[in-house]
CSV table of C-alpha atoms (C1' of nucleotides) in Angstrom, one decimal:
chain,number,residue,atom,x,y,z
K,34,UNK,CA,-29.2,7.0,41.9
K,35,UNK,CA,-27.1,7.6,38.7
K,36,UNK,CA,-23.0,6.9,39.0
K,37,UNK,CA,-21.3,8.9,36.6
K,38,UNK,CA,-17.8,7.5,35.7
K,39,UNK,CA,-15.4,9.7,35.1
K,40,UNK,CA,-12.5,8.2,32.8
K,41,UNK,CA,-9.2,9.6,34.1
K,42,UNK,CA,-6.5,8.9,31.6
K,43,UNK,CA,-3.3,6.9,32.5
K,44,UNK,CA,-0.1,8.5,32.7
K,45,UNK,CA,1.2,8.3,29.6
K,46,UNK,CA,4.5,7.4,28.2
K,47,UNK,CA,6.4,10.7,28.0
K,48,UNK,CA,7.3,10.5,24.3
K,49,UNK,CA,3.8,11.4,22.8
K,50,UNK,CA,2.6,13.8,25.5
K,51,UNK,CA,5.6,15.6,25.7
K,52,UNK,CA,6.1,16.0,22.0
K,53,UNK,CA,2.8,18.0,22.0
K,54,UNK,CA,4.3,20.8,24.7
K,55,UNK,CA,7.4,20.9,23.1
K,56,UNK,CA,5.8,21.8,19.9
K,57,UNK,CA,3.4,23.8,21.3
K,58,UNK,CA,0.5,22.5,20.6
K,59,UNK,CA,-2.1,22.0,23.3
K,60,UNK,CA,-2.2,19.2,25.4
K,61,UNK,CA,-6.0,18.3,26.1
K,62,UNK,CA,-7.8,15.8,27.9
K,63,UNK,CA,-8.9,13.9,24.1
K,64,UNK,CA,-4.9,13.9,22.9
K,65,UNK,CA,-3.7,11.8,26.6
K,66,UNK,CA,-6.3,9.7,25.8
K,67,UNK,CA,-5.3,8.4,22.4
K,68,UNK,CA,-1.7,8.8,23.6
K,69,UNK,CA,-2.7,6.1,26.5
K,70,UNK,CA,-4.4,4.0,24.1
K,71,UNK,CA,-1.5,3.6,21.7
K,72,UNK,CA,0.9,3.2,24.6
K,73,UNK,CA,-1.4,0.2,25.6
K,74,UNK,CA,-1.1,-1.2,21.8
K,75,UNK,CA,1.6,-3.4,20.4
K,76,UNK,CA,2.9,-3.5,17.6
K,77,UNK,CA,1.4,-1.9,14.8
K,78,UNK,CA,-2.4,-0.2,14.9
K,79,UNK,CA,-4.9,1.0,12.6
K,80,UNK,CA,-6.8,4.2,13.4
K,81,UNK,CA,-10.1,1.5,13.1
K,82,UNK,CA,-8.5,0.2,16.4
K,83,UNK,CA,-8.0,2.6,18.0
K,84,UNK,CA,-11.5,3.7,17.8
K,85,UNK,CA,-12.5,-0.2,19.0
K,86,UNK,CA,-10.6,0.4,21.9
K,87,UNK,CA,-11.8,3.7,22.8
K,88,UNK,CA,-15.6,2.5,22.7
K,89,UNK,CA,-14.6,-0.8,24.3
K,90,UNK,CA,-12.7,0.8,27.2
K,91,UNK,CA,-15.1,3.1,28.1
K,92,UNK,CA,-12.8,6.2,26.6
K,93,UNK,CA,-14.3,9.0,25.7
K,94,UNK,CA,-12.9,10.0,22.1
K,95,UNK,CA,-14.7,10.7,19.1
K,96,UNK,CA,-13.7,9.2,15.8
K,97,UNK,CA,-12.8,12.4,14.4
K,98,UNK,CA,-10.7,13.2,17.0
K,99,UNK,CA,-8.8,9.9,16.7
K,100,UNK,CA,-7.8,11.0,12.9
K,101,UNK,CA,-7.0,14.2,14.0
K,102,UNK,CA,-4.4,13.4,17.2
K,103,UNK,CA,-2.8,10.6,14.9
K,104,UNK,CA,-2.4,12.9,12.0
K,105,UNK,CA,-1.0,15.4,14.7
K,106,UNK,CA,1.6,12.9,16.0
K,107,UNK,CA,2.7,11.9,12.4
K,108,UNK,CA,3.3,15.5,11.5
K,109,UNK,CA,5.5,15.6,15.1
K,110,UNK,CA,7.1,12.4,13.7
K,111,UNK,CA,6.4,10.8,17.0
K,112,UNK,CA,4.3,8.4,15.1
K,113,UNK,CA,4.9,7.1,11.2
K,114,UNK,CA,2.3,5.4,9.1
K,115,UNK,CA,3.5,2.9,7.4
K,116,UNK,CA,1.2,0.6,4.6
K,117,UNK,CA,0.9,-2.8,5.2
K,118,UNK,CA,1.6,-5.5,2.4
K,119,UNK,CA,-1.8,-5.9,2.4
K,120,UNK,CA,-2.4,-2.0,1.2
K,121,UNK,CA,-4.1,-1.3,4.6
K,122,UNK,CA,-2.9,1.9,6.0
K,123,UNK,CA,-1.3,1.5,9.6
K,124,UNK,CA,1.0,3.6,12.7
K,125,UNK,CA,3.6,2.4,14.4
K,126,UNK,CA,5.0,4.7,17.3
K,127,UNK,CA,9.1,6.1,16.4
K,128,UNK,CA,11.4,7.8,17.2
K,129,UNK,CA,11.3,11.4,15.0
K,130,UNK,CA,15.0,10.5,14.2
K,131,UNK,CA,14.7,7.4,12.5
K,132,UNK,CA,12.5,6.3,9.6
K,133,UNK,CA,13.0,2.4,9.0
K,134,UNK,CA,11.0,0.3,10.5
K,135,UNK,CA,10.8,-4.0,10.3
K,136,UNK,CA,7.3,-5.2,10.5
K,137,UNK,CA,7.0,-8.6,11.8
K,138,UNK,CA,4.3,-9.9,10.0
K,139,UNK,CA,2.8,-12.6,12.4
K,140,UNK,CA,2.5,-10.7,15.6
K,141,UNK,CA,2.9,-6.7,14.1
K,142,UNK,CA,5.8,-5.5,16.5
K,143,UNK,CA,8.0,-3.4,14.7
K,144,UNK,CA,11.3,-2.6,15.2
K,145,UNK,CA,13.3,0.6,14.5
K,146,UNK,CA,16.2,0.4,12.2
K,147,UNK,CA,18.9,2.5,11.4
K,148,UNK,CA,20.9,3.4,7.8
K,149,UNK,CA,21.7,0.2,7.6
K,150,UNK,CA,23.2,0.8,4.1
K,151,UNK,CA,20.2,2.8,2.9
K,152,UNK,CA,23.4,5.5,2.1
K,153,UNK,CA,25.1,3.7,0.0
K,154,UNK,CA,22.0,2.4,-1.5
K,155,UNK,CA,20.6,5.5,-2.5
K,156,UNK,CA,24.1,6.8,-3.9
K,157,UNK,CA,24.5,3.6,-5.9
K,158,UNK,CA,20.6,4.8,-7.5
K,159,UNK,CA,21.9,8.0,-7.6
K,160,UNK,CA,25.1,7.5,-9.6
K,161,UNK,CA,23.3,5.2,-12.2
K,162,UNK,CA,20.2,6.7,-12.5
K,163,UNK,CA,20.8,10.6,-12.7
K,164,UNK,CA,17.8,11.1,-10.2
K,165,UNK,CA,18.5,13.2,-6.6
K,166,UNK,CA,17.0,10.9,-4.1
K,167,UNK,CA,15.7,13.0,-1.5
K,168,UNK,CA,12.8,10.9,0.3
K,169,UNK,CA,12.4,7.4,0.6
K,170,UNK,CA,9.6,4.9,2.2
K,171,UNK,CA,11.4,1.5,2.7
K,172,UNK,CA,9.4,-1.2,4.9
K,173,UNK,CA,10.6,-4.6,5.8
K,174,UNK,CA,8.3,-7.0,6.4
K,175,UNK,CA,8.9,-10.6,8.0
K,176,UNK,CA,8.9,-12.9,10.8
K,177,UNK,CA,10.6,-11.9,14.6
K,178,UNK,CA,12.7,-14.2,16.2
K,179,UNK,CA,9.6,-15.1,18.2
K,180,UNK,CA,7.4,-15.6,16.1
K,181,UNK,CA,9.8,-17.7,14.1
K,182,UNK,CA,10.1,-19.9,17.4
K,183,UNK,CA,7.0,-20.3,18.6
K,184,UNK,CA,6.0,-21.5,14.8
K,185,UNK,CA,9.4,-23.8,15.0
K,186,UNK,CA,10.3,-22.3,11.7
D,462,UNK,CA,-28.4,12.0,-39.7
D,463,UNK,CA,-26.5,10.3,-36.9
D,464,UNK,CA,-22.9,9.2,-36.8
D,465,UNK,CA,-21.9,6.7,-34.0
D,466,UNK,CA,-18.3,6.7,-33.7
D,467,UNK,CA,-17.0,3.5,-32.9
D,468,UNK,CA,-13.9,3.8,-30.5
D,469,UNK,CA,-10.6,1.7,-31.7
D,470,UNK,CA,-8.4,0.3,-29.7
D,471,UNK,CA,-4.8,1.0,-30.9
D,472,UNK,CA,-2.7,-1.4,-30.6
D,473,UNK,CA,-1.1,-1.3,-27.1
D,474,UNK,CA,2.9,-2.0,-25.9
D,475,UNK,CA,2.7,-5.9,-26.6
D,476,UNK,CA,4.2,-6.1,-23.3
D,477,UNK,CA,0.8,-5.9,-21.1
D,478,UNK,CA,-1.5,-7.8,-23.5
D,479,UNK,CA,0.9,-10.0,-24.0
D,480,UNK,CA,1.2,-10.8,-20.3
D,481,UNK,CA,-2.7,-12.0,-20.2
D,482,UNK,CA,-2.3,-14.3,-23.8
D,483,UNK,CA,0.3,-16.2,-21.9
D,484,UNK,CA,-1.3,-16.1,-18.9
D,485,UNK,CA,-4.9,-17.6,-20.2
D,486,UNK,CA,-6.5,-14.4,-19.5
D,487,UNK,CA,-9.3,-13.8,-22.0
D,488,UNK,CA,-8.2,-11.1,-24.0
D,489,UNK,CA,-11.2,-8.5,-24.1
D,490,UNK,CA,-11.8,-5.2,-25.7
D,491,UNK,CA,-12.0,-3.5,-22.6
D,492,UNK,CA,-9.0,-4.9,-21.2
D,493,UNK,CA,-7.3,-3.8,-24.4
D,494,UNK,CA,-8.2,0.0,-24.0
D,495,UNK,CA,-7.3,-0.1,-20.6
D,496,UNK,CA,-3.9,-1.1,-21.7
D,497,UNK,CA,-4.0,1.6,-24.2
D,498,UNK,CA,-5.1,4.4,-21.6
D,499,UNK,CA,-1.6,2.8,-19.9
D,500,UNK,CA,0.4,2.5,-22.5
D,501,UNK,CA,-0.6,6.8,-23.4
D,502,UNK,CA,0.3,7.4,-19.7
D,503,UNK,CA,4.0,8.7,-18.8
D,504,UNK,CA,5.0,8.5,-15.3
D,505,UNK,CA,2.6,7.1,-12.7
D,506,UNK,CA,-1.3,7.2,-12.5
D,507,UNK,CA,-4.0,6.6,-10.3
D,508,UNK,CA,-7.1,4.5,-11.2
D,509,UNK,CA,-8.9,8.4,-11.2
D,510,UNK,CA,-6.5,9.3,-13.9
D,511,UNK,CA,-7.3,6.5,-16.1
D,512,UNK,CA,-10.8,6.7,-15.3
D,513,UNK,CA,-11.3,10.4,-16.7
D,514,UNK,CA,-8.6,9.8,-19.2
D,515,UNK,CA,-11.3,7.0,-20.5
D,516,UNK,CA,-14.0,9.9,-20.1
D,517,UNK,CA,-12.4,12.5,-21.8
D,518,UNK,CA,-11.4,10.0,-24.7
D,519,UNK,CA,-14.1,8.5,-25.3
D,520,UNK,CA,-13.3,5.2,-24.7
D,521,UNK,CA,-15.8,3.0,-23.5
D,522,UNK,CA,-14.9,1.3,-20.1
D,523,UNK,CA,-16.5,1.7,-16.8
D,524,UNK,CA,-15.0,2.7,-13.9
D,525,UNK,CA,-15.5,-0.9,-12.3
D,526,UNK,CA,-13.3,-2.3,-15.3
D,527,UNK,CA,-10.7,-0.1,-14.5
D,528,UNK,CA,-10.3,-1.2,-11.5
D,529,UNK,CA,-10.3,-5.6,-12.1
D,530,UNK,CA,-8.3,-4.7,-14.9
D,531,UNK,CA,-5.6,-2.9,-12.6
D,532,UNK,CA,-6.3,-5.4,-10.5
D,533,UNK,CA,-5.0,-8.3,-12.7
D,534,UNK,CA,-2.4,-6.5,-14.1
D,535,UNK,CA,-0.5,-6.2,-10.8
D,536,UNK,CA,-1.3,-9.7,-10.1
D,537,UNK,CA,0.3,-10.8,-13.4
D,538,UNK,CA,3.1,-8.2,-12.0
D,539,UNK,CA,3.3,-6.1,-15.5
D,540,UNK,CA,2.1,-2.8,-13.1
D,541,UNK,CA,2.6,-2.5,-9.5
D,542,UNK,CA,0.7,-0.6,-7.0
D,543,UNK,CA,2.7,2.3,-5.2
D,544,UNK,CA,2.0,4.3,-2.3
D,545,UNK,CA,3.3,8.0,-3.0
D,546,UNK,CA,4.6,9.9,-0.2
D,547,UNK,CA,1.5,12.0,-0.2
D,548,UNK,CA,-0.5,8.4,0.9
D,549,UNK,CA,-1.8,8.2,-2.6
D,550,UNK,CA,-1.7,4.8,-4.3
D,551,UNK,CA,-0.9,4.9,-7.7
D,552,UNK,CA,0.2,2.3,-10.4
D,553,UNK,CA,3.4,2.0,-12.5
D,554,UNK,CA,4.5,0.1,-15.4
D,555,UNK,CA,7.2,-2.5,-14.5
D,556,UNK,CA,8.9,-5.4,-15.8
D,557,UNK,CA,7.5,-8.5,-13.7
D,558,UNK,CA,11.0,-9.4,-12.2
D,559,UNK,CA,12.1,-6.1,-11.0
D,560,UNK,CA,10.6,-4.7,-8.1
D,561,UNK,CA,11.5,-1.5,-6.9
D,562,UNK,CA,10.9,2.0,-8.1
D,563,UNK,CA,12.9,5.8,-8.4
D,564,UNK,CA,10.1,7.7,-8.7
D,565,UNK,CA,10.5,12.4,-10.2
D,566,UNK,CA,8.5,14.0,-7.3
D,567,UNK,CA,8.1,16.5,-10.0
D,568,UNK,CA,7.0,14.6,-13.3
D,569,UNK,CA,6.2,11.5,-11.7
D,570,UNK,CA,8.5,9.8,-14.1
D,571,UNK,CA,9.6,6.2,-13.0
D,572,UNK,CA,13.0,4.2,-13.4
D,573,UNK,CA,13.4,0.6,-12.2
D,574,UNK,CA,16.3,-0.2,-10.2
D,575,UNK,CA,17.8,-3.6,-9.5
D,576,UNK,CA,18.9,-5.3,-6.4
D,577,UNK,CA,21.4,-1.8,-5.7
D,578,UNK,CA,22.7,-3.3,-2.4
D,579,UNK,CA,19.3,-5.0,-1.1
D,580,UNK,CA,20.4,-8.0,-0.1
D,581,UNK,CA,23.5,-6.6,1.8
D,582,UNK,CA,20.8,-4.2,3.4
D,583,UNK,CA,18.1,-6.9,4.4
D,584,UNK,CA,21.3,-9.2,5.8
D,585,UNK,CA,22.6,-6.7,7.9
D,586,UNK,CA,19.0,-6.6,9.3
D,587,UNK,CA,18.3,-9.4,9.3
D,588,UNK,CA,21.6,-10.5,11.5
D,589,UNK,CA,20.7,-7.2,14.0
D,590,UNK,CA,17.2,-7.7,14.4
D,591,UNK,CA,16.5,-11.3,14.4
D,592,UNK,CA,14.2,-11.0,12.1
D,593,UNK,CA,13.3,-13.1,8.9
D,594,UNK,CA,12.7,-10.7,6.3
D,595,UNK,CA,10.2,-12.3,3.4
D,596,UNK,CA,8.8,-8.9,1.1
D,597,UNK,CA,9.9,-5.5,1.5
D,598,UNK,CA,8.4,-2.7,-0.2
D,599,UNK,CA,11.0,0.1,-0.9
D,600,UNK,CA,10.5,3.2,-3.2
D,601,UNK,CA,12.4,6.0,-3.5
D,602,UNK,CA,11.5,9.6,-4.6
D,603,UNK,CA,13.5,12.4,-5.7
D,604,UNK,CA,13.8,14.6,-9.1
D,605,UNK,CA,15.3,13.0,-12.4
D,606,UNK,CA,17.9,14.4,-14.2
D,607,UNK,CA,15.7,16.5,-16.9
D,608,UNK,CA,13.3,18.2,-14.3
D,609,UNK,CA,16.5,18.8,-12.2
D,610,UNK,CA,18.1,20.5,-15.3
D,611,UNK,CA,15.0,22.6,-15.6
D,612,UNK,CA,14.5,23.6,-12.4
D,613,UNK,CA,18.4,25.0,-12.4
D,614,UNK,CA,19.4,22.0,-9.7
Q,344,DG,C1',-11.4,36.4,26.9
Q,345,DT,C1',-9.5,34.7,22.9
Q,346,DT,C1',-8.3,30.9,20.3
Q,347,DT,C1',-8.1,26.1,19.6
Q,348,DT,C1',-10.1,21.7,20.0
Q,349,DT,C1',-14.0,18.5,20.3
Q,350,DG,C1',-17.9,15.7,19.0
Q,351,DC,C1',-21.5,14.7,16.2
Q,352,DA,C1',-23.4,13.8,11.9
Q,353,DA,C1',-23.3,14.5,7.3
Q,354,DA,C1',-20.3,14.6,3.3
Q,355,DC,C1',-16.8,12.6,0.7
Q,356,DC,C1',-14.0,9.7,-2.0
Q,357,DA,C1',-11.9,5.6,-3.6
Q,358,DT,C1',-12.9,1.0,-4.1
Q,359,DT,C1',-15.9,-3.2,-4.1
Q,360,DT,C1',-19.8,-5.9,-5.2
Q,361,DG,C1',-24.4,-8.1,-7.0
Q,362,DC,C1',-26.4,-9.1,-10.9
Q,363,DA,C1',-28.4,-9.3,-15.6
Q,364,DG,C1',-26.7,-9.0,-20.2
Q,365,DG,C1',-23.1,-9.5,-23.6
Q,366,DG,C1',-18.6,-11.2,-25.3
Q,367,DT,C1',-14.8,-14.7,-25.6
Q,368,DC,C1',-13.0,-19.0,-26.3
L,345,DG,C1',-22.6,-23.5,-25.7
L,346,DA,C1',-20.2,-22.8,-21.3
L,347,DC,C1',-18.0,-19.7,-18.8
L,348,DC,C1',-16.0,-15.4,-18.1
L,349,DC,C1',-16.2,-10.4,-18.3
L,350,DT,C1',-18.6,-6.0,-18.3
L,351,DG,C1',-21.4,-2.2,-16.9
L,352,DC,C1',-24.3,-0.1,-14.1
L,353,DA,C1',-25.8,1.4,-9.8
L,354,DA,C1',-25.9,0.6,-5.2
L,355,DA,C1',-23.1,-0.6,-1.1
L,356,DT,C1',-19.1,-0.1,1.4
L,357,DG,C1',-15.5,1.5,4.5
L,358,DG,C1',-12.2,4.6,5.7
L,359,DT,C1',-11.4,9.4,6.2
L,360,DT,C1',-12.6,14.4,6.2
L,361,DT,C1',-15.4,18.4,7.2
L,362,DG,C1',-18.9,22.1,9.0
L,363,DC,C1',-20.4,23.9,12.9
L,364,DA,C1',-21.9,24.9,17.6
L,365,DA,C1',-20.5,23.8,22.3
L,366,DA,C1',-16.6,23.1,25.4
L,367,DA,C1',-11.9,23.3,26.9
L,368,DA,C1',-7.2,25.2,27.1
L,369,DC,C1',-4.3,28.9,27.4
DNA sequence: GTTTTTGCAAACCATTTGCAGGGTC
DNA sequence: GACCCTGCAAATGGTTTGCAAAAAC
């Protein structure tokens, strides 16, 4: 006798899923499941581990399709990818809104920042440079408050 | 009858040869042409564009060359490594104190900007977030003055 | 039923590496 | 002369692509 195990993907967390319908793209069985799997990451993620996962969890996703549902979520801004200090490439899940994020180096969470000055910033560069600023990739990188604790720093 | 040309090095911008005299880098011929192939560059480049620039040329370096040579020069901080918004990585020349780049979207000219508010930024983070923020990569991209002027912007 | 998406494997591309020979200090 | 650097070609690792079968609308 043969069990067949039929992977039923979690629910998963309304951001990703329901950014596909809004935008109308399809929502297939493939997309929930990489939605699920980077709901049930923290902090920053490769597409390499998201692939691990998949095979280790018994999901049924093909590499390819892994690149193509995150390249799908960055272009719906649900996810960004954002480039490590060490020049690997990585995603962080965001809100489409925002487009700062503070990478804790130790543990990989990220948190979400707003302006935070980036206006006057860029109108300072503006004013003394002659250039018209019109996209920017800033990254923070450093240590969270945990982190910084738990290494009694 | 055959010729053999013998590619020259001319003499490159002291300001990356220099760097590896001081630095106890051995000063090689290849290392000089790659300087050169820099030096002849306006704007950012990729390790491709110096490769076939090299090619096209004549100059003798291999493409592995290229490459330890980039290498070195960003560790001795004289170029630094960029990631454009299009997830290229390319290289520009910079001054080793400075660290942060206006890049043309259009001519891929480069201007270095100082501090412009950083430090005000990163505190303000820093004090929201709980975070301890050690590097930060910020780039910002845009059209200079002259290709804005040409474009009737 | 039409159109889009998937999965596989092969292709691709930038970058790295091992190693023998040649150049620099 | 010792040690470092170079070039080649092969290995690598991440990402993309062609295509037939499967799924979504």
């Amino acid at each position: 006798m043969r069990l067949s195990i039929i992977w039923r993907p979690m629910c998963p967390t309304p951001a990703l899923t329901t950014s596909l319908r809004r935008s109308g793209e399809r929502l297939t069985r493939p997309r929930k499941s990489v939605a699920v799997l980077i709901d049930q990451r923290d902090g920053h993620f490769t597409s390499a581990d998201l692939v691990s996962d998949a095979r280790r969890k018994g999901v049924p996703v093909g590499r390819a399709t892994i690149f193509r549902t995150l390249e799908l979520f960055a272009e719906l801004g649900v996810v960004e990818r954002i480039d490590l200090p060490t020049g690997e490439h990585a995603y962080v899940v965001c809100e489409p809104a925002h487009h700062h994020h503070v990478v804790c180096s130790s543990c990989g969470r990220t948190t979400e920042i707003d302006d935070a000055g980036l206006e006057a910033m860029t109108a300072s560069v503006e004013e003394r440079t002659g250039f018209r600023i019109d996209r920017h990739r800033i990254e923070l990188f450093g240590l969270c408050a945990e982190c910084r604790e738990q290494d009694g720093r």
